[in-house]
PDB file of C-alpha atoms in Angstrom:
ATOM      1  CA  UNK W  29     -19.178  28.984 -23.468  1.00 82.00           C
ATOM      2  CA  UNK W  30     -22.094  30.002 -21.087  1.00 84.00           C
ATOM      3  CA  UNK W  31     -25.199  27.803 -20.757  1.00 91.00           C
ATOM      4  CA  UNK W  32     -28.170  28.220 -18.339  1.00 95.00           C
ATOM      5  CA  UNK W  33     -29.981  24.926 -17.423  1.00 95.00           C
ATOM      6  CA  UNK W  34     -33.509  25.791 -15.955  1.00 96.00           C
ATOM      7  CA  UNK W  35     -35.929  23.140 -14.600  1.00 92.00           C
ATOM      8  CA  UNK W  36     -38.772  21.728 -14.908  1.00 94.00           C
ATOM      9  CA  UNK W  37     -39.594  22.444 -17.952  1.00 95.00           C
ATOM     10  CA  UNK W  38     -43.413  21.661 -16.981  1.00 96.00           C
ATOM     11  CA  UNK W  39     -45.161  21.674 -14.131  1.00 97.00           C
ATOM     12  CA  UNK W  40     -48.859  20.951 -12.943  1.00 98.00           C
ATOM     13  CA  UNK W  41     -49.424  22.017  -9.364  1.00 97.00           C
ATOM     14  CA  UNK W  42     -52.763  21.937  -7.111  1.00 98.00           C
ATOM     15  CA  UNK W  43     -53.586  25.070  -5.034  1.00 97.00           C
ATOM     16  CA  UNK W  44     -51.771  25.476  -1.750  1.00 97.00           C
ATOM     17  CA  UNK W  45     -48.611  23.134  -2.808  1.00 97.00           C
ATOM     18  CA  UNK W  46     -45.329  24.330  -2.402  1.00 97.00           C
ATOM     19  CA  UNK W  47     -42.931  25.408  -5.451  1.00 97.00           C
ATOM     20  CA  UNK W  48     -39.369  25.167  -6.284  1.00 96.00           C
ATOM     21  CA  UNK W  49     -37.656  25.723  -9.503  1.00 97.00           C
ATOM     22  CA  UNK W  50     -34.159  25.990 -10.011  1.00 96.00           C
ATOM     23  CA  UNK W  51     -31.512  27.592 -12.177  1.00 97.00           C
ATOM     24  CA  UNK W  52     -27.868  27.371 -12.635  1.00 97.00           C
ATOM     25  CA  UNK W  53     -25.484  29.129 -14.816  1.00 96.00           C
ATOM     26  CA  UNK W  54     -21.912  27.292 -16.371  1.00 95.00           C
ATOM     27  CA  UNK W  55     -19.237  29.134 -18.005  1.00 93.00           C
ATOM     28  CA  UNK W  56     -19.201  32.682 -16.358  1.00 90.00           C
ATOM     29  CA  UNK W  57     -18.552  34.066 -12.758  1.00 89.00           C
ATOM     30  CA  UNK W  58     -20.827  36.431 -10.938  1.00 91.00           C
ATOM     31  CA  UNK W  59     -23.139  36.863 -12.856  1.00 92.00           C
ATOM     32  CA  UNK W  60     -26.263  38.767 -12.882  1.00 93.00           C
ATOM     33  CA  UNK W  61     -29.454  36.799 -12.520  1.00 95.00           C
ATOM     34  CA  UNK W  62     -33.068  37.169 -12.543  1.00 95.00           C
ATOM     35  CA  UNK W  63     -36.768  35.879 -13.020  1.00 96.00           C
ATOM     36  CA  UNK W  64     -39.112  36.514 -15.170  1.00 96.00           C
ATOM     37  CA  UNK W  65     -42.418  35.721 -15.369  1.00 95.00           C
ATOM     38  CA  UNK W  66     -44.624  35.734 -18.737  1.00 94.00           C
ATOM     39  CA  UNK W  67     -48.578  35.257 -18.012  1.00 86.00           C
ATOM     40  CA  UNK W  68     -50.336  34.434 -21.496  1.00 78.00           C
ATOM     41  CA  UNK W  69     -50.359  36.899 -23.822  1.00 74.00           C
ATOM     42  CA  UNK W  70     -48.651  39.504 -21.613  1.00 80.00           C
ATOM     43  CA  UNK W  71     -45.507  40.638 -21.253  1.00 88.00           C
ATOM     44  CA  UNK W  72     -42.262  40.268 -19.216  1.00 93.00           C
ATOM     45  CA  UNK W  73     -42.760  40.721 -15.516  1.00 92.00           C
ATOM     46  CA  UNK W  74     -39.636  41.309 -13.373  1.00 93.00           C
ATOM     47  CA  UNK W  75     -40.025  39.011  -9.806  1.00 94.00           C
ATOM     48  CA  UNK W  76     -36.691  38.867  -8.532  1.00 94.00           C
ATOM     49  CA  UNK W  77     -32.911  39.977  -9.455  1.00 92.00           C
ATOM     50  CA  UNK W  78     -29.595  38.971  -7.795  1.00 94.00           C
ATOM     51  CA  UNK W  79     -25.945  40.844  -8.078  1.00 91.00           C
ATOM     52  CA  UNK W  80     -24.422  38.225  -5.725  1.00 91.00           C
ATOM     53  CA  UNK W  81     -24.847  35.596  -3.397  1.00 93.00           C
ATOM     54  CA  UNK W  82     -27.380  36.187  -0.830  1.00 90.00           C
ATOM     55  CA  UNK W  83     -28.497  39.359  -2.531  1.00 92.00           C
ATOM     56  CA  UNK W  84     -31.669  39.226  -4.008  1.00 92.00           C
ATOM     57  CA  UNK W  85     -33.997  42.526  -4.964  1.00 90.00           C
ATOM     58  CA  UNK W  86     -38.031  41.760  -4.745  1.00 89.00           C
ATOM     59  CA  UNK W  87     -39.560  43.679  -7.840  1.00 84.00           C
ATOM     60  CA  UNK W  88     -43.654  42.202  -6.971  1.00 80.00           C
ATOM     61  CA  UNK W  89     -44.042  41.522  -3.372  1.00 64.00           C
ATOM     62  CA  UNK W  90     -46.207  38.015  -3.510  1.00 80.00           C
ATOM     63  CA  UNK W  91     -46.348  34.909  -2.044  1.00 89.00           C
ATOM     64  CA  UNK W  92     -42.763  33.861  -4.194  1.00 95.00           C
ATOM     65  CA  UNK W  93     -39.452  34.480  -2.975  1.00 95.00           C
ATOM     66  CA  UNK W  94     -35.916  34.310  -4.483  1.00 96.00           C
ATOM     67  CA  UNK W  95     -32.624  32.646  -2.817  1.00 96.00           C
ATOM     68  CA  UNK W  96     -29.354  32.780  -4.151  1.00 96.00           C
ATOM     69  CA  UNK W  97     -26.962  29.885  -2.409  1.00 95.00           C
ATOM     70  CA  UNK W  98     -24.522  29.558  -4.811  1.00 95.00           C
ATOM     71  CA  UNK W  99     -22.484  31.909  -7.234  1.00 95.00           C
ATOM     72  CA  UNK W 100     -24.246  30.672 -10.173  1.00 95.00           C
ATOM     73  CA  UNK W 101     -27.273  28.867  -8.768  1.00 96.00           C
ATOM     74  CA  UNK W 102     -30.900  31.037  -8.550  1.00 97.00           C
ATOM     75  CA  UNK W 103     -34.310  29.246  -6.844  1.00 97.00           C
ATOM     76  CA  UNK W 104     -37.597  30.723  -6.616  1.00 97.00           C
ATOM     77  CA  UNK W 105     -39.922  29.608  -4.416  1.00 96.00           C
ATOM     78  CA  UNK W 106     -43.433  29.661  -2.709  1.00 96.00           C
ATOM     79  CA  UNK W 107     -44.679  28.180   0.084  1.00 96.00           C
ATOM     80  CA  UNK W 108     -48.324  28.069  -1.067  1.00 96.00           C
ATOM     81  CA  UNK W 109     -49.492  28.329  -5.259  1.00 96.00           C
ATOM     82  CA  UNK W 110     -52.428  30.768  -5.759  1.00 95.00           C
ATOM     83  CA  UNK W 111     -54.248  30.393  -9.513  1.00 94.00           C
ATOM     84  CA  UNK W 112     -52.930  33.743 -10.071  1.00 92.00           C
ATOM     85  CA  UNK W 113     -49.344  32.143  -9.901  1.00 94.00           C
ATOM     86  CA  UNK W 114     -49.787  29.949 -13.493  1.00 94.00           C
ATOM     87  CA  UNK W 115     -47.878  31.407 -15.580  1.00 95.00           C
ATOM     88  CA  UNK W 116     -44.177  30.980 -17.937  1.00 96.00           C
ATOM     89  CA  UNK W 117     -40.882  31.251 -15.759  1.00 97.00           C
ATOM     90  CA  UNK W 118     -37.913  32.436 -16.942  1.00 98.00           C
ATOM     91  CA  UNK W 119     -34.399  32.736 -15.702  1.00 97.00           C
ATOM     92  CA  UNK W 120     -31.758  34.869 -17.247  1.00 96.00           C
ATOM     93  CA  UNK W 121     -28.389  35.792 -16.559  1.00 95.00           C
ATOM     94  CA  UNK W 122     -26.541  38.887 -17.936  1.00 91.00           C
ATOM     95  CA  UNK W 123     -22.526  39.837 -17.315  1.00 85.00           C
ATOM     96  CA  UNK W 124     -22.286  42.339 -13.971  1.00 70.00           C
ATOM     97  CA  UNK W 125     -22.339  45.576 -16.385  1.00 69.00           C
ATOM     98  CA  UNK W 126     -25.494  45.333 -17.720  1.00 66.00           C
ATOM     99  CA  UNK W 127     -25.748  43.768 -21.482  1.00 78.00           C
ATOM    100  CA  UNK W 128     -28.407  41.977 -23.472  1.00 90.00           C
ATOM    101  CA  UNK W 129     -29.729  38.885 -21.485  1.00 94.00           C
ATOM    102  CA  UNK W 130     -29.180  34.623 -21.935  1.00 95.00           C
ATOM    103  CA  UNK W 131     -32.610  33.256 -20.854  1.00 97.00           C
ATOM    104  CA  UNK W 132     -33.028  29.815 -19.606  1.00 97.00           C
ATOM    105  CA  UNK W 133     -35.560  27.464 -21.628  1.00 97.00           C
ATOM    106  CA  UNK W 134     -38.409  28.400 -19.397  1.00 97.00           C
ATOM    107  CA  UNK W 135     -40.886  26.207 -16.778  1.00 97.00           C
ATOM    108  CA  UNK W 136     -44.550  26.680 -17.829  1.00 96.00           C
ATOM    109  CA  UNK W 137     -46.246  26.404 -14.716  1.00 96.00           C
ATOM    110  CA  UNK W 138     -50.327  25.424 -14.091  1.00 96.00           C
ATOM    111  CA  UNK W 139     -51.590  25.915 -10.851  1.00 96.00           C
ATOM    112  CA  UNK W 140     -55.035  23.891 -10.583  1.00 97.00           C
TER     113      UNK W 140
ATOM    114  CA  UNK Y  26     -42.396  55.794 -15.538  1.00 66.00           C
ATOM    115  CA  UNK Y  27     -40.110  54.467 -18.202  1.00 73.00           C
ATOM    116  CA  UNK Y  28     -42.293  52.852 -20.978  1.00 90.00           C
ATOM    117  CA  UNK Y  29     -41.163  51.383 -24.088  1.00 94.00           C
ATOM    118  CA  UNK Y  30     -43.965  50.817 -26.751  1.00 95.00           C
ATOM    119  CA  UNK Y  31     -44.204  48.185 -29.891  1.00 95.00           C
ATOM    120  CA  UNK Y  32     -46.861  47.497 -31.922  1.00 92.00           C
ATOM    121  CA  UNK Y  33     -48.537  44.368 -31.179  1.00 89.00           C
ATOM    122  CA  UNK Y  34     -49.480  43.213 -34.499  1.00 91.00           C
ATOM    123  CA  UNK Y  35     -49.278  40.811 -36.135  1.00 96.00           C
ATOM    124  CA  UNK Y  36     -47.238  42.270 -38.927  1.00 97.00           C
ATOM    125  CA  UNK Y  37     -48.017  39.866 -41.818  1.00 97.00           C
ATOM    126  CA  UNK Y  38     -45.226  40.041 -45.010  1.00 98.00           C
ATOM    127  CA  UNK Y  39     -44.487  38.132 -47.827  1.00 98.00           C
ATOM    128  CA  UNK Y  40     -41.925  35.828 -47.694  1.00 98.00           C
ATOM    129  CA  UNK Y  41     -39.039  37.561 -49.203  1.00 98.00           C
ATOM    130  CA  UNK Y  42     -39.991  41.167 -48.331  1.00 98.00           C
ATOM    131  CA  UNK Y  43     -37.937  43.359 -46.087  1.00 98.00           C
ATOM    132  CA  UNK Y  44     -39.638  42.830 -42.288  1.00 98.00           C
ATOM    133  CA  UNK Y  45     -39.753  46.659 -40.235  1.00 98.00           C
ATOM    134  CA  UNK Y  46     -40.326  46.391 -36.530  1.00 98.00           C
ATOM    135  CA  UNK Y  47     -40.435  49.579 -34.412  1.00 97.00           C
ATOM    136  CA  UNK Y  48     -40.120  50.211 -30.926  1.00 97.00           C
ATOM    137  CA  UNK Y  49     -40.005  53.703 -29.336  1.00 97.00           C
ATOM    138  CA  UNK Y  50     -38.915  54.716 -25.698  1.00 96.00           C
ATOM    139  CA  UNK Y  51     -39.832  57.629 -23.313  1.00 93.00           C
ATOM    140  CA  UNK Y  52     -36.260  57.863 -21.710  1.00 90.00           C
ATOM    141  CA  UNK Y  53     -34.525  60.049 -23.228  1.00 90.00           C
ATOM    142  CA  UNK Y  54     -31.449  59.058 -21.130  1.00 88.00           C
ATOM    143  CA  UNK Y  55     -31.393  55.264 -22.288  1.00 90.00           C
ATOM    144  CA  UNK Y  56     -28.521  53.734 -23.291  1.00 88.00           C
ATOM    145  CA  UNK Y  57     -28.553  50.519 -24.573  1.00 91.00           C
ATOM    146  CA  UNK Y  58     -30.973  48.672 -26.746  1.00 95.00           C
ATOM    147  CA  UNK Y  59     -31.872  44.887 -27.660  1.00 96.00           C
ATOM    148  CA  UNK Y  60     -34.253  42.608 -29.763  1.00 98.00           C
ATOM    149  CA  UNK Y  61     -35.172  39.402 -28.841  1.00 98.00           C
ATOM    150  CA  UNK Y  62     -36.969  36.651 -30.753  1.00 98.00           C
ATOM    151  CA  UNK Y  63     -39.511  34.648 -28.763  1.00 97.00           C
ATOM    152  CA  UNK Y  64     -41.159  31.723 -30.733  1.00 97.00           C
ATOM    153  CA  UNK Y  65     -44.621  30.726 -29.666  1.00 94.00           C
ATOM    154  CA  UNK Y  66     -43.868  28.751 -26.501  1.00 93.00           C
ATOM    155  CA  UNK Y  67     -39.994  29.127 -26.232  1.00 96.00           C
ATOM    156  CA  UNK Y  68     -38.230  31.485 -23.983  1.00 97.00           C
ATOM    157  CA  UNK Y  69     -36.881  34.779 -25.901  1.00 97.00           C
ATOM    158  CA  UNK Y  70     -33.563  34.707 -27.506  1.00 97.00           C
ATOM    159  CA  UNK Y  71     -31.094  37.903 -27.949  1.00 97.00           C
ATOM    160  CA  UNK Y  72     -30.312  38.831 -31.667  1.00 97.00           C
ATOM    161  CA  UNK Y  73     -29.150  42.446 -31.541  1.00 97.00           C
ATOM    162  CA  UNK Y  74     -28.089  44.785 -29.061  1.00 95.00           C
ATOM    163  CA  UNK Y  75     -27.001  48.419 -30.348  1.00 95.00           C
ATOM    164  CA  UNK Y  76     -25.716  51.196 -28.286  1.00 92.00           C
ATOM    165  CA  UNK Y  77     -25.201  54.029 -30.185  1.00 93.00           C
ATOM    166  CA  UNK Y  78     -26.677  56.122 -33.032  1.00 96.00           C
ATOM    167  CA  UNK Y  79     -26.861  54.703 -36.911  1.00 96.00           C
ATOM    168  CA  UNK Y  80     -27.052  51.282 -37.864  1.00 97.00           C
ATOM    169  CA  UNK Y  81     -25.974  47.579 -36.804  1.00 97.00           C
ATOM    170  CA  UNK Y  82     -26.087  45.018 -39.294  1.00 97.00           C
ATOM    171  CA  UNK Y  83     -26.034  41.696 -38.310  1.00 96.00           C
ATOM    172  CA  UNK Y  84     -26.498  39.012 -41.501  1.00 97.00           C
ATOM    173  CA  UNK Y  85     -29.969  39.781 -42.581  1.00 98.00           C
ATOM    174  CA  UNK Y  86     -31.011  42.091 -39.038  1.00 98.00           C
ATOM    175  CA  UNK Y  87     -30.153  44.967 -39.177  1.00 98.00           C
ATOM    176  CA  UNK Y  88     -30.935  47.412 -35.861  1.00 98.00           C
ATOM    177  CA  UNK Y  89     -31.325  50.958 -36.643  1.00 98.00           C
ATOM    178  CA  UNK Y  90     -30.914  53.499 -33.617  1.00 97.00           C
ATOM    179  CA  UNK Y  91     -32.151  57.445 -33.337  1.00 97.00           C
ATOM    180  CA  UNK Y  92     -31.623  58.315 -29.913  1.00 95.00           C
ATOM    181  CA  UNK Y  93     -32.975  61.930 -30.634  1.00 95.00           C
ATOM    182  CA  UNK Y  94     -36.249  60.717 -31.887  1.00 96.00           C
ATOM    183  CA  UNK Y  95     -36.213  58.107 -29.425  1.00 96.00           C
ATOM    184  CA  UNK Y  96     -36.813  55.231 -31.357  1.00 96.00           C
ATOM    185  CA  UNK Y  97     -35.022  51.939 -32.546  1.00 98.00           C
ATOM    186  CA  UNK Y  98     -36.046  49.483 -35.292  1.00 98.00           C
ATOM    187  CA  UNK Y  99     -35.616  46.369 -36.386  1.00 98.00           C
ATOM    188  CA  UNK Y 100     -35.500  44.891 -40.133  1.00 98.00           C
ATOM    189  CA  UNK Y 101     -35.062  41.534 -41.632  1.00 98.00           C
ATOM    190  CA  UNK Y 102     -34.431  41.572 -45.090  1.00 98.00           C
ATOM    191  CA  UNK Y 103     -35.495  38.033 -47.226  1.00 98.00           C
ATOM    192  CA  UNK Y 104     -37.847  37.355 -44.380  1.00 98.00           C
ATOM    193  CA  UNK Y 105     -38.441  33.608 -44.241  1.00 98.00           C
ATOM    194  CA  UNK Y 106     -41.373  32.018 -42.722  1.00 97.00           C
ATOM    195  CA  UNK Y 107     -39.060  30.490 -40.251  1.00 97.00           C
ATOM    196  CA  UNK Y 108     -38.505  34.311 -38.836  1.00 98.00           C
ATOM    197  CA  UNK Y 109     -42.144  34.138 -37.424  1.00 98.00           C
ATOM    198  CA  UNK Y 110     -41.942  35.240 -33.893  1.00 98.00           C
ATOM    199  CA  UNK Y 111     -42.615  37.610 -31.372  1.00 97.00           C
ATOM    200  CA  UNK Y 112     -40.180  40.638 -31.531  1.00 98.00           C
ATOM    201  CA  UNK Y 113     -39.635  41.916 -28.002  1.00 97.00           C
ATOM    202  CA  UNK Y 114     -37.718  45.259 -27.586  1.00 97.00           C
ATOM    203  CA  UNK Y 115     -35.379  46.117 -24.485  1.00 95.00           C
ATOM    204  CA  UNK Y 116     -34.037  49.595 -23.648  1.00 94.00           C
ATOM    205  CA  UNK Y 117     -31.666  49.958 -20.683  1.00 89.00           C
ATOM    206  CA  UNK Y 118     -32.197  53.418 -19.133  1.00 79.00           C
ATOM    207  CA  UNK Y 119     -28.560  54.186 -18.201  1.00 75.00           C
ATOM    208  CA  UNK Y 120     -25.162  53.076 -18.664  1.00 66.00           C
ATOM    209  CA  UNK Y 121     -24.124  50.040 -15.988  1.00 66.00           C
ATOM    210  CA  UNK Y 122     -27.512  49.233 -15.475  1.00 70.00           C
ATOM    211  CA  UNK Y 123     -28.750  45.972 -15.541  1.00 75.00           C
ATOM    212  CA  UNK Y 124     -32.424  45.989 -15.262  1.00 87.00           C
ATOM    213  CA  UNK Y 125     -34.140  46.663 -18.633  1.00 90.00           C
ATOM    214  CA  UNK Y 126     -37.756  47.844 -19.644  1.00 91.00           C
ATOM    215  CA  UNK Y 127     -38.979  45.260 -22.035  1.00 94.00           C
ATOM    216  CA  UNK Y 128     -41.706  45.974 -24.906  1.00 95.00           C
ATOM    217  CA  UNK Y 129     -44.557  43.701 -25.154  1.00 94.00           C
ATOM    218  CA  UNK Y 130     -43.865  42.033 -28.269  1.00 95.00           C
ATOM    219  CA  UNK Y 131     -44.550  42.370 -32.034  1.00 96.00           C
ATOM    220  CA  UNK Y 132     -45.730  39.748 -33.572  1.00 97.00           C
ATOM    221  CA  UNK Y 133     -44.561  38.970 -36.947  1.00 98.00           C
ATOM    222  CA  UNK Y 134     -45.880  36.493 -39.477  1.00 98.00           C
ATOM    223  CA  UNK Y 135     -44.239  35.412 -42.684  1.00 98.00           C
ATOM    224  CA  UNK Y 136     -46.116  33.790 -45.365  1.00 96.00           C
ATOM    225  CA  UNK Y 137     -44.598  31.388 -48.154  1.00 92.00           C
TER     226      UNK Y 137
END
């Protein structure tokens, strides 16, 4: 079966630090992969999507950015937090034709 | 713009009672439709996905889909209080596509 592993599952970070969070996808091939962002009390905000390796689609141009290195294995990144940035980050995967989504367990970030 | 509407709520219902969550979408051409379950803090979870007119049952969800009114709903029958959650609704606008246009969120509350 497929799982998707997504961590840290918190994270306290000052102003002007750097960010990494990772995800990785077992069980399926190709797939489809994406972050999300929840601020509190809002709804789902689209940052990045990937169809493939290397491929990555910007949906909010900010200071965070997406890589794909591996098949099944989706960072997102900044090189310097803003307040604005605290928020709940989700990863999700879905099979290459579309299809409901698996979200990962989520990294609740506070920038401080 | 392709918007997709829920009431925010909270719906409050008896424990017991038959649950009705609505959602309604402005493209007409959408194709595929989910509902996920976010509890308070957790990352959402998919419980139903429907794709075509009528209605999917599911144990005690049941989706219900009317593609010419442009609208899809979700009940729980015997709501329990452990069904209290944010209901977020997803409409895909077009066959093969990946990226869907997520609701905000109803929340529902079920009292003992």
């Amino acid at each position: 079966s497929q799982t998707i592993h997504q961590w840290p599952a918190t994270l306290v970070q000052p102003v002007g630090s750097p960010l990494s969070l990772e995800c990785t996808v077992e069980g399926t091939s190709n797939p489809n992969l994406y972050w999300y962002r929840q601020a509190a009390g809002r709804g789902l905000q689209l940052l990045f999507y990937s169809v493939g390796i290397g491929q990555i689609s910007s949906e909010v141009p900010q200071n965070l950015s997406a890589s794909r290195p591996q098949d099944r294995q989706f960072i997102l990144s900044s090189k310097k937090l803003l307040l604005s940035d605290s928020g709940f980050y989700l990863c999700a995967w879905s099979v290459q034709q579309g299809g409901g989504y698996t979200f990962g367990s989520g990294t609740r970030l506070t920038v401080v | 713009q392709k918007e997709v509407e829920q009431n925010s709520g909270p719906l409050s219902v008896p424990e017991g009672a038959i649950a009705s969550l609505n959602c309604t979408y402005s493209d007409r051409g959408s194709q595929s439709f989910f509902w996920y379950r976010q509890y308070s803090g957790k990352s959402p979870e998919l419980i139903m996905s429907i794709y075509s007119n009528g209605d999917k049952e599911d144990g005690r969800f049941t989706a219900q889909l009317n593609k010419a009114s442009q609208y899809v709903s979700l009940l729980i029958r015997d709501s329990q209080p452990s069904d209290s959650a944010t209901y977020l609704c997803a409409v895909n606008p077009r066959w093969g596509s990946y990226i869907p246009t997520f609701g905000r969120g109803t929340s529902l509350i079920v009292h003992p």
